[in-house]
Amino acid sequence: MRDTSASVKEIRRSPQATVIVLTGDMDLHHVPAVHPVLLEECARNPATLIIDLGEVGYMDSSGVGVLVHVFQKVKANKGRLRLIRMSPRVRGIFEITRLDRYFVICESEEEALAR
Amino acid sequence: MSTPPPPAICDAVELKVPSVTGSLPIVRAAVEKMVLARGADEKEAAAIGLAVDEALANVITHGYGGVPGQPIEIRIETVDKGQGCRLTVHIRDFGRQVDPARIQGRNLDELRPGGLGVHIMRSVMDEVEYSCPECGGMVVRMSRRIGGGRPQVPGVE
């Protein structure tokens, strides 16, 4: 059976931005593995934090809650948060909860750096 | 040569799962498979799977206070209704009882984690109804018409 555990696949840090690539299902069962890693990167105060959701197949409100928490941390540190490569399925929960009003959602890393 | 009868449809599934987060992807998969088999497209199946996931997560987190191993009973059934069919999901727990009138979606203008599950359930499903059985616990009944040109919700094209 395909392993859908949420995990941090990659973290790339540069002076311009920190890019975190997530993979798997971001649900109540799996987000505890990801949440602390995201908060650790927030604590490094990146000027721009880009979270790549291109390999995230599913997200429920607990996954969204983690991203809201990250948003609050980045904003408190006067940084920028960008979400990129969201699938239509994941985008759907942001629209249902109207959180797409708050997050800057981009198609690519290039767009995220430019906006 | 006579025409073979159409394959029999599975129109009811009953699951009994423990109150652990590992139950979520399993129930979600069962719900999505069932509604796909009854004519929903992938996006609609995903939305319904999400609503059921949220209801179940609330049982685990709030109904049972995160205590693992408690029983959750789920019944998923579909009934033909002209074009398309009606899906109904019952989720029964034996945990904390709450006045159903107090189970409301929260103000979405507040940007904070948590409290989004009920809003998601009510956005996706046609009906969401909570009740308190006399012998304790809660029942949530959710239903939605699937197939047959039903109006869409955000994220379900």
PDB file of C-alpha atoms in Angstrom:
ATOM      1  CA  MET A   1       0.000   0.000   0.000  1.00  0.00           C
ATOM      2  CA  ARG A   2       1.313   3.441  -0.921  1.00  0.00           C
ATOM      3  CA  ASP A   3       2.841   5.267   2.071  1.00  0.00           C
ATOM      4  CA  THR A   4       1.065   8.596   2.382  1.00  0.00           C
ATOM      5  CA  SER A   5       2.778   9.772   5.560  1.00  0.00           C
ATOM      6  CA  ALA A   6       3.323  13.507   5.562  1.00  0.00           C
ATOM      7  CA  SER A   7       6.971  14.410   5.699  1.00  0.00           C
ATOM      8  CA  VAL A   8       9.441  17.115   4.930  1.00  0.00           C
ATOM      9  CA  LYS A   9      11.101  15.960   1.753  1.00  0.00           C
ATOM     10  CA  GLU A  10      13.599  18.766   1.390  1.00  0.00           C
ATOM     11  CA  ILE A  11      14.675  22.052   2.923  1.00  0.00           C
ATOM     12  CA  ARG A  12      16.700  24.495   0.831  1.00  0.00           C
ATOM     13  CA  ARG A  13      18.028  27.638   2.487  1.00  0.00           C
ATOM     14  CA  SER A  14      19.462  30.573   0.612  1.00  0.00           C
ATOM     15  CA  PRO A  15      19.793  34.293   1.334  1.00  0.00           C
ATOM     16  CA  GLN A  16      16.679  34.869  -0.796  1.00  0.00           C
ATOM     17  CA  ALA A  17      14.388  32.300   0.752  1.00  0.00           C
ATOM     18  CA  THR A  18      13.931  29.046   2.594  1.00  0.00           C
ATOM     19  CA  VAL A  19      12.035  26.498   0.548  1.00  0.00           C
ATOM     20  CA  ILE A  20      10.400  23.560   2.309  1.00  0.00           C
ATOM     21  CA  VAL A  21       9.084  20.736   0.152  1.00  0.00           C
ATOM     22  CA  LEU A  22       6.345  18.708   1.834  1.00  0.00           C
ATOM     23  CA  THR A  23       5.031  15.369   0.683  1.00  0.00           C
ATOM     24  CA  GLY A  24       2.207  13.020   1.602  1.00  0.00           C
ATOM     25  CA  ASP A  25      -1.153  13.563   3.314  1.00  0.00           C
ATOM     26  CA  MET A  26      -1.440  16.474   5.730  1.00  0.00           C
ATOM     27  CA  ASP A  27      -4.172  15.137   7.992  1.00  0.00           C
ATOM     28  CA  LEU A  28      -4.621  14.809  11.755  1.00  0.00           C
ATOM     29  CA  HIS A  29      -2.767  11.513  11.647  1.00  0.00           C
ATOM     30  CA  HIS A  30       0.298  12.772   9.835  1.00  0.00           C
ATOM     31  CA  VAL A  31       0.805  16.471  10.650  1.00  0.00           C
ATOM     32  CA  PRO A  32       2.457  15.873  14.054  1.00  0.00           C
ATOM     33  CA  ALA A  33       5.527  14.713  12.138  1.00  0.00           C
ATOM     34  CA  VAL A  34       5.695  17.906  10.093  1.00  0.00           C
ATOM     35  CA  HIS A  35       4.589  20.649  12.466  1.00  0.00           C
ATOM     36  CA  PRO A  36       7.738  20.822  14.626  1.00  0.00           C
ATOM     37  CA  VAL A  37      10.001  20.926  11.582  1.00  0.00           C
ATOM     38  CA  LEU A  38       8.079  23.846  10.112  1.00  0.00           C
ATOM     39  CA  LEU A  39       8.210  25.736  13.407  1.00  0.00           C
ATOM     40  CA  GLU A  40      11.957  25.104  13.629  1.00  0.00           C
ATOM     41  CA  GLU A  41      12.426  26.750  10.239  1.00  0.00           C
ATOM     42  CA  CYS A  42      10.216  29.669  11.282  1.00  0.00           C
ATOM     43  CA  ALA A  43      12.480  30.168  14.293  1.00  0.00           C
ATOM     44  CA  ARG A  44      15.402  30.782  11.893  1.00  0.00           C
ATOM     45  CA  ASN A  45      13.534  33.935  10.724  1.00  0.00           C
ATOM     46  CA  PRO A  46      13.787  33.519   6.973  1.00  0.00           C
ATOM     47  CA  ALA A  47      12.935  36.668   5.044  1.00  0.00           C
ATOM     48  CA  THR A  48      10.779  34.542   2.754  1.00  0.00           C
ATOM     49  CA  LEU A  49       9.460  31.088   3.564  1.00  0.00           C
ATOM     50  CA  ILE A  50       8.165  29.103   0.614  1.00  0.00           C
ATOM     51  CA  ILE A  51       6.221  25.910   1.286  1.00  0.00           C
ATOM     52  CA  ASP A  52       6.007  23.666  -1.751  1.00  0.00           C
ATOM     53  CA  LEU A  53       2.767  21.626  -1.616  1.00  0.00           C
ATOM     54  CA  GLY A  54       3.143  20.031  -5.043  1.00  0.00           C
ATOM     55  CA  GLU A  55       3.533  16.558  -3.566  1.00  0.00           C
ATOM     56  CA  VAL A  56       0.866  16.922  -0.881  1.00  0.00           C
ATOM     57  CA  GLY A  57      -2.020  14.747  -1.999  1.00  0.00           C
ATOM     58  CA  TYR A  58      -4.511  15.575   0.742  1.00  0.00           C
ATOM     59  CA  MET A  59      -5.031  18.157   3.454  1.00  0.00           C
ATOM     60  CA  ASP A  60      -7.693  18.506   6.119  1.00  0.00           C
ATOM     61  CA  SER A  61      -8.280  21.234   8.679  1.00  0.00           C
ATOM     62  CA  SER A  62      -5.409  20.045  10.865  1.00  0.00           C
ATOM     63  CA  GLY A  63      -3.015  20.503   7.966  1.00  0.00           C
ATOM     64  CA  VAL A  64      -4.492  23.922   7.299  1.00  0.00           C
ATOM     65  CA  GLY A  65      -4.147  24.715  10.994  1.00  0.00           C
ATOM     66  CA  VAL A  66      -0.422  24.004  10.849  1.00  0.00           C
ATOM     67  CA  LEU A  67      -0.041  26.401   7.928  1.00  0.00           C
ATOM     68  CA  VAL A  68      -2.039  29.061   9.782  1.00  0.00           C
ATOM     69  CA  HIS A  69       0.302  28.649  12.740  1.00  0.00           C
ATOM     70  CA  VAL A  70       3.300  29.026  10.426  1.00  0.00           C
ATOM     71  CA  PHE A  71       1.678  32.098   8.874  1.00  0.00           C
ATOM     72  CA  GLN A  72       1.311  33.689  12.313  1.00  0.00           C
ATOM     73  CA  LYS A  73       4.941  32.939  13.209  1.00  0.00           C
ATOM     74  CA  VAL A  74       6.335  34.288   9.945  1.00  0.00           C
ATOM     75  CA  LYS A  75       4.167  37.394  10.140  1.00  0.00           C
ATOM     76  CA  ALA A  76       5.255  38.047  13.746  1.00  0.00           C
ATOM     77  CA  ASN A  77       8.856  37.968  12.507  1.00  0.00           C
ATOM     78  CA  LYS A  78       7.949  40.347   9.653  1.00  0.00           C
ATOM     79  CA  GLY A  79       8.735  37.682   7.078  1.00  0.00           C
ATOM     80  CA  ARG A  80       6.843  36.568   3.952  1.00  0.00           C
ATOM     81  CA  LEU A  81       5.124  33.222   3.492  1.00  0.00           C
ATOM     82  CA  ARG A  82       4.296  31.784   0.097  1.00  0.00           C
ATOM     83  CA  LEU A  83       2.480  28.509  -0.679  1.00  0.00           C
ATOM     84  CA  ILE A  84       3.277  27.013  -4.057  1.00  0.00           C
ATOM     85  CA  ARG A  85       2.101  24.275  -6.439  1.00  0.00           C
ATOM     86  CA  MET A  86      -1.128  23.520  -4.624  1.00  0.00           C
ATOM     87  CA  SER A  87      -3.230  20.784  -6.226  1.00  0.00           C
ATOM     88  CA  PRO A  88      -6.913  21.532  -6.921  1.00  0.00           C
ATOM     89  CA  ARG A  89      -7.863  19.144  -4.120  1.00  0.00           C
ATOM     90  CA  VAL A  90      -5.733  21.001  -1.565  1.00  0.00           C
ATOM     91  CA  ARG A  91      -6.809  24.365  -2.953  1.00  0.00           C
ATOM     92  CA  GLY A  92     -10.394  23.310  -2.324  1.00  0.00           C
ATOM     93  CA  ILE A  93     -10.044  23.302   1.448  1.00  0.00           C
ATOM     94  CA  PHE A  94      -8.474  26.770   1.371  1.00  0.00           C
ATOM     95  CA  GLU A  95     -11.464  28.022  -0.591  1.00  0.00           C
ATOM     96  CA  ILE A  96     -14.041  26.315   1.620  1.00  0.00           C
ATOM     97  CA  THR A  97     -12.467  27.850   4.730  1.00  0.00           C
ATOM     98  CA  ARG A  98     -11.828  31.180   2.933  1.00  0.00           C
ATOM     99  CA  LEU A  99      -8.190  31.020   3.990  1.00  0.00           C
ATOM    100  CA  ASP A 100      -7.195  31.709   0.404  1.00  0.00           C
ATOM    101  CA  ARG A 101      -7.829  35.358   1.349  1.00  0.00           C
ATOM    102  CA  TYR A 102      -4.864  35.340   3.700  1.00  0.00           C
ATOM    103  CA  PHE A 103      -2.231  33.190   2.023  1.00  0.00           C
ATOM    104  CA  VAL A 104      -0.255  34.170  -1.062  1.00  0.00           C
ATOM    105  CA  ILE A 105      -0.652  31.132  -3.295  1.00  0.00           C
ATOM    106  CA  CYS A 106       1.657  30.820  -6.296  1.00  0.00           C
ATOM    107  CA  GLU A 107       2.160  28.419  -9.162  1.00  0.00           C
ATOM    108  CA  SER A 108       5.933  28.247  -8.915  1.00  0.00           C
ATOM    109  CA  GLU A 109       8.957  29.106  -6.861  1.00  0.00           C
ATOM    110  CA  GLU A 110       9.842  31.834  -9.357  1.00  0.00           C
ATOM    111  CA  GLU A 111       6.472  33.481  -8.938  1.00  0.00           C
ATOM    112  CA  ALA A 112       6.729  33.185  -5.156  1.00  0.00           C
ATOM    113  CA  LEU A 113      10.073  34.975  -5.138  1.00  0.00           C
ATOM    114  CA  ALA A 114       8.785  37.697  -7.427  1.00  0.00           C
ATOM    115  CA  ARG A 115       5.571  38.482  -5.498  1.00  0.00           C
TER     116      ARG A 115
ATOM    117  CA  MET B   1     -28.609 -14.818 -25.754  1.00  0.00           C
ATOM    118  CA  SER B   2     -29.955 -13.079 -22.623  1.00  0.00           C
ATOM    119  CA  THR B   3     -28.320  -9.922 -21.303  1.00  0.00           C
ATOM    120  CA  PRO B   4     -26.444 -10.508 -18.030  1.00  0.00           C
ATOM    121  CA  PRO B   5     -27.802  -8.571 -15.058  1.00  0.00           C
ATOM    122  CA  PRO B   6     -25.900  -5.427 -14.066  1.00  0.00           C
ATOM    123  CA  PRO B   7     -23.299  -5.960 -11.324  1.00  0.00           C
ATOM    124  CA  ALA B   8     -24.740  -5.646  -7.833  1.00  0.00           C
ATOM    125  CA  ILE B   9     -24.044  -2.298  -6.184  1.00  0.00           C
ATOM    126  CA  CYS B  10     -22.728  -2.022  -2.657  1.00  0.00           C
ATOM    127  CA  ASP B  11     -25.150   0.511  -1.205  1.00  0.00           C
ATOM    128  CA  ALA B  12     -24.302   0.232   2.507  1.00  0.00           C
ATOM    129  CA  VAL B  13     -21.068  -0.124   4.440  1.00  0.00           C
ATOM    130  CA  GLU B  14     -20.666  -0.382   8.191  1.00  0.00           C
ATOM    131  CA  LEU B  15     -17.346   0.212   9.879  1.00  0.00           C
ATOM    132  CA  LYS B  16     -16.284   0.031  13.471  1.00  0.00           C
ATOM    133  CA  VAL B  17     -12.976   1.784  14.084  1.00  0.00           C
ATOM    134  CA  PRO B  18     -10.990   2.759  17.175  1.00  0.00           C
ATOM    135  CA  SER B  19     -10.612   6.400  18.146  1.00  0.00           C
ATOM    136  CA  VAL B  20      -7.106   6.761  16.746  1.00  0.00           C
ATOM    137  CA  THR B  21      -5.961   9.096  14.013  1.00  0.00           C
ATOM    138  CA  GLY B  22      -4.860   6.124  11.931  1.00  0.00           C
ATOM    139  CA  SER B  23      -8.548   5.387  11.354  1.00  0.00           C
ATOM    140  CA  LEU B  24      -8.975   8.595   9.346  1.00  0.00           C
ATOM    141  CA  PRO B  25      -7.318   7.600   6.054  1.00  0.00           C
ATOM    142  CA  ILE B  26      -9.013   4.212   6.134  1.00  0.00           C
ATOM    143  CA  VAL B  27     -12.533   5.576   6.554  1.00  0.00           C
ATOM    144  CA  ARG B  28     -11.818   8.348   4.063  1.00  0.00           C
ATOM    145  CA  ALA B  29     -10.738   5.800   1.455  1.00  0.00           C
ATOM    146  CA  ALA B  30     -13.873   3.696   2.018  1.00  0.00           C
ATOM    147  CA  VAL B  31     -16.178   6.708   1.657  1.00  0.00           C
ATOM    148  CA  GLU B  32     -14.448   7.952  -1.470  1.00  0.00           C
ATOM    149  CA  LYS B  33     -14.487   4.529  -3.122  1.00  0.00           C
ATOM    150  CA  MET B  34     -18.176   4.162  -2.406  1.00  0.00           C
ATOM    151  CA  VAL B  35     -19.240   7.535  -3.783  1.00  0.00           C
ATOM    152  CA  LEU B  36     -17.069   7.083  -6.856  1.00  0.00           C
ATOM    153  CA  ALA B  37     -18.846   3.792  -7.495  1.00  0.00           C
ATOM    154  CA  ARG B  38     -22.186   5.632  -7.232  1.00  0.00           C
ATOM    155  CA  GLY B  39     -21.358   8.181  -9.892  1.00  0.00           C
ATOM    156  CA  ALA B  40     -19.548  11.002  -8.119  1.00  0.00           C
ATOM    157  CA  ASP B  41     -16.470  12.372  -9.835  1.00  0.00           C
ATOM    158  CA  GLU B  42     -13.087  12.496  -8.124  1.00  0.00           C
ATOM    159  CA  LYS B  43     -13.419  16.058  -6.919  1.00  0.00           C
ATOM    160  CA  GLU B  44     -16.816  15.441  -5.345  1.00  0.00           C
ATOM    161  CA  ALA B  45     -15.555  12.227  -3.761  1.00  0.00           C
ATOM    162  CA  ALA B  46     -12.587  14.118  -2.336  1.00  0.00           C
ATOM    163  CA  ALA B  47     -14.854  16.794  -0.847  1.00  0.00           C
ATOM    164  CA  ILE B  48     -17.119  14.196   0.757  1.00  0.00           C
ATOM    165  CA  GLY B  49     -14.104  12.285   2.066  1.00  0.00           C
ATOM    166  CA  LEU B  50     -12.890  15.528   3.624  1.00  0.00           C
ATOM    167  CA  ALA B  51     -16.238  16.176   5.345  1.00  0.00           C
ATOM    168  CA  VAL B  52     -16.319  12.681   6.826  1.00  0.00           C
ATOM    169  CA  ASP B  53     -12.671  13.018   7.852  1.00  0.00           C
ATOM    170  CA  GLU B  54     -13.479  16.233   9.721  1.00  0.00           C
ATOM    171  CA  ALA B  55     -16.441  14.663  11.511  1.00  0.00           C
ATOM    172  CA  LEU B  56     -14.330  11.711  12.560  1.00  0.00           C
ATOM    173  CA  ALA B  57     -11.464  13.939  13.693  1.00  0.00           C
ATOM    174  CA  ASN B  58     -13.918  15.832  15.911  1.00  0.00           C
ATOM    175  CA  VAL B  59     -15.028  12.573  17.516  1.00  0.00           C
ATOM    176  CA  ILE B  60     -11.437  11.561  18.212  1.00  0.00           C
ATOM    177  CA  THR B  61     -10.328  14.957  19.472  1.00  0.00           C
ATOM    178  CA  HIS B  62     -13.427  16.287  21.229  1.00  0.00           C
ATOM    179  CA  GLY B  63     -15.813  13.384  21.732  1.00  0.00           C
ATOM    180  CA  TYR B  64     -13.179  11.142  23.213  1.00  0.00           C
ATOM    181  CA  GLY B  65     -10.710  13.832  24.261  1.00  0.00           C
ATOM    182  CA  GLY B  66      -7.893  12.131  22.393  1.00  0.00           C
ATOM    183  CA  VAL B  67      -8.275   8.872  24.334  1.00  0.00           C
ATOM    184  CA  PRO B  68      -7.342   6.080  21.931  1.00  0.00           C
ATOM    185  CA  GLY B  69      -9.099   2.772  21.466  1.00  0.00           C
ATOM    186  CA  GLN B  70     -12.669   3.961  22.028  1.00  0.00           C
ATOM    187  CA  PRO B  71     -15.350   2.714  19.607  1.00  0.00           C
ATOM    188  CA  ILE B  72     -16.615   4.723  16.654  1.00  0.00           C
ATOM    189  CA  GLU B  73     -19.354   3.244  14.477  1.00  0.00           C
ATOM    190  CA  ILE B  74     -19.829   4.483  10.948  1.00  0.00           C
ATOM    191  CA  ARG B  75     -22.555   3.645   8.495  1.00  0.00           C
ATOM    192  CA  ILE B  76     -22.350   4.844   4.909  1.00  0.00           C
ATOM    193  CA  GLU B  77     -25.350   4.257   2.676  1.00  0.00           C
ATOM    194  CA  THR B  78     -26.679   5.379  -0.652  1.00  0.00           C
ATOM    195  CA  VAL B  79     -30.249   5.405  -1.877  1.00  0.00           C
ATOM    196  CA  ASP B  80     -31.295   5.954  -5.480  1.00  0.00           C
ATOM    197  CA  LYS B  81     -33.134   9.240  -5.941  1.00  0.00           C
ATOM    198  CA  GLY B  82     -34.155   9.726  -9.550  1.00  0.00           C
ATOM    199  CA  GLN B  83     -31.065  11.095 -11.252  1.00  0.00           C
ATOM    200  CA  GLY B  84     -28.149  10.333  -8.958  1.00  0.00           C
ATOM    201  CA  CYS B  85     -28.548   9.109  -5.395  1.00  0.00           C
ATOM    202  CA  ARG B  86     -28.493  10.356  -1.831  1.00  0.00           C
ATOM    203  CA  LEU B  87     -25.510   9.544   0.340  1.00  0.00           C
ATOM    204  CA  THR B  88     -25.992   9.440   4.105  1.00  0.00           C
ATOM    205  CA  VAL B  89     -23.217   8.970   6.633  1.00  0.00           C
ATOM    206  CA  HIS B  90     -23.911   8.244  10.298  1.00  0.00           C
ATOM    207  CA  ILE B  91     -21.096   8.479  12.824  1.00  0.00           C
ATOM    208  CA  ARG B  92     -21.821   7.234  16.337  1.00  0.00           C
ATOM    209  CA  ASP B  93     -19.576   7.631  19.332  1.00  0.00           C
ATOM    210  CA  PHE B  94     -19.947   6.900  23.040  1.00  0.00           C
ATOM    211  CA  GLY B  95     -17.982   9.846  24.368  1.00  0.00           C
ATOM    212  CA  ARG B  96     -18.792  13.288  25.693  1.00  0.00           C
ATOM    213  CA  GLN B  97     -22.245  14.710  24.970  1.00  0.00           C
ATOM    214  CA  VAL B  98     -22.629  18.280  23.790  1.00  0.00           C
ATOM    215  CA  ASP B  99     -25.787  20.270  23.189  1.00  0.00           C
ATOM    216  CA  PRO B 100     -26.185  20.078  19.395  1.00  0.00           C
ATOM    217  CA  ALA B 101     -27.237  23.724  19.320  1.00  0.00           C
ATOM    218  CA  ARG B 102     -23.729  24.647  20.473  1.00  0.00           C
ATOM    219  CA  ILE B 103     -22.008  22.897  17.568  1.00  0.00           C
ATOM    220  CA  GLN B 104     -21.502  25.758  15.167  1.00  0.00           C
ATOM    221  CA  GLY B 105     -18.899  26.666  12.611  1.00  0.00           C
ATOM    222  CA  ARG B 106     -16.727  29.511  13.829  1.00  0.00           C
ATOM    223  CA  ASN B 107     -16.202  32.987  12.425  1.00  0.00           C
ATOM    224  CA  LEU B 108     -13.925  32.580   9.419  1.00  0.00           C
ATOM    225  CA  ASP B 109     -12.712  36.151   9.701  1.00  0.00           C
ATOM    226  CA  GLU B 110     -10.572  35.037  12.637  1.00  0.00           C
ATOM    227  CA  LEU B 111      -7.255  33.746  11.373  1.00  0.00           C
ATOM    228  CA  ARG B 112      -6.328  31.029  13.808  1.00  0.00           C
ATOM    229  CA  PRO B 113      -5.743  27.287  13.736  1.00  0.00           C
ATOM    230  CA  GLY B 114      -8.563  24.973  14.686  1.00  0.00           C
ATOM    231  CA  GLY B 115     -12.348  25.039  14.718  1.00  0.00           C
ATOM    232  CA  LEU B 116     -12.828  24.632  10.972  1.00  0.00           C
ATOM    233  CA  GLY B 117     -14.219  21.113  10.887  1.00  0.00           C
ATOM    234  CA  VAL B 118     -17.910  21.924  11.359  1.00  0.00           C
ATOM    235  CA  HIS B 119     -17.751  24.681   8.751  1.00  0.00           C
ATOM    236  CA  ILE B 120     -16.195  22.266   6.257  1.00  0.00           C
ATOM    237  CA  MET B 121     -18.828  19.630   6.962  1.00  0.00           C
ATOM    238  CA  ARG B 122     -21.695  22.102   6.463  1.00  0.00           C
ATOM    239  CA  SER B 123     -20.111  23.519   3.311  1.00  0.00           C
ATOM    240  CA  VAL B 124     -19.715  20.152   1.621  1.00  0.00           C
ATOM    241  CA  MET B 125     -22.791  18.241   2.776  1.00  0.00           C
ATOM    242  CA  ASP B 126     -26.428  19.179   2.150  1.00  0.00           C
ATOM    243  CA  GLU B 127     -27.414  18.358   5.727  1.00  0.00           C
ATOM    244  CA  VAL B 128     -25.462  17.930   8.957  1.00  0.00           C
ATOM    245  CA  GLU B 129     -27.411  17.001  12.060  1.00  0.00           C
ATOM    246  CA  TYR B 130     -26.104  16.201  15.539  1.00  0.00           C
ATOM    247  CA  SER B 131     -28.100  14.340  18.189  1.00  0.00           C
ATOM    248  CA  CYS B 132     -27.565  12.969  21.685  1.00  0.00           C
ATOM    249  CA  PRO B 133     -28.767   9.371  22.170  1.00  0.00           C
ATOM    250  CA  GLU B 134     -30.243   8.632  25.577  1.00  0.00           C
ATOM    251  CA  CYS B 135     -27.578   6.017  26.273  1.00  0.00           C
ATOM    252  CA  GLY B 136     -24.786   8.565  25.816  1.00  0.00           C
ATOM    253  CA  GLY B 137     -22.389   9.746  23.166  1.00  0.00           C
ATOM    254  CA  MET B 138     -23.255  11.594  19.986  1.00  0.00           C
ATOM    255  CA  VAL B 139     -24.540  10.804  16.523  1.00  0.00           C
ATOM    256  CA  VAL B 140     -23.847  12.980  13.518  1.00  0.00           C
ATOM    257  CA  ARG B 141     -25.843  12.353  10.359  1.00  0.00           C
ATOM    258  CA  MET B 142     -24.629  13.944   7.155  1.00  0.00           C
ATOM    259  CA  SER B 143     -26.193  13.629   3.755  1.00  0.00           C
ATOM    260  CA  ARG B 144     -25.581  14.860   0.251  1.00  0.00           C
ATOM    261  CA  ARG B 145     -27.102  14.191  -3.117  1.00  0.00           C
ATOM    262  CA  ILE B 146     -24.439  12.900  -5.462  1.00  0.00           C
ATOM    263  CA  GLY B 147     -24.470  12.820  -9.225  1.00  0.00           C
ATOM    264  CA  GLY B 148     -27.428  14.158 -11.197  1.00  0.00           C
ATOM    265  CA  GLY B 149     -26.120  17.709 -11.685  1.00  0.00           C
ATOM    266  CA  ARG B 150     -25.914  18.755  -8.040  1.00  0.00           C
ATOM    267  CA  PRO B 151     -24.609  22.332  -7.487  1.00  0.00           C
ATOM    268  CA  GLN B 152     -20.888  22.336  -6.750  1.00  0.00           C
ATOM    269  CA  VAL B 153     -18.914  23.573  -3.759  1.00  0.00           C
ATOM    270  CA  PRO B 154     -15.565  25.406  -3.861  1.00  0.00           C
ATOM    271  CA  GLY B 155     -12.764  23.118  -4.982  1.00  0.00           C
ATOM    272  CA  VAL B 156     -15.249  20.761  -6.628  1.00  0.00           C
ATOM    273  CA  GLU B 157     -15.388  21.766 -10.280  1.00  0.00           C
TER     274      GLU B 157
END
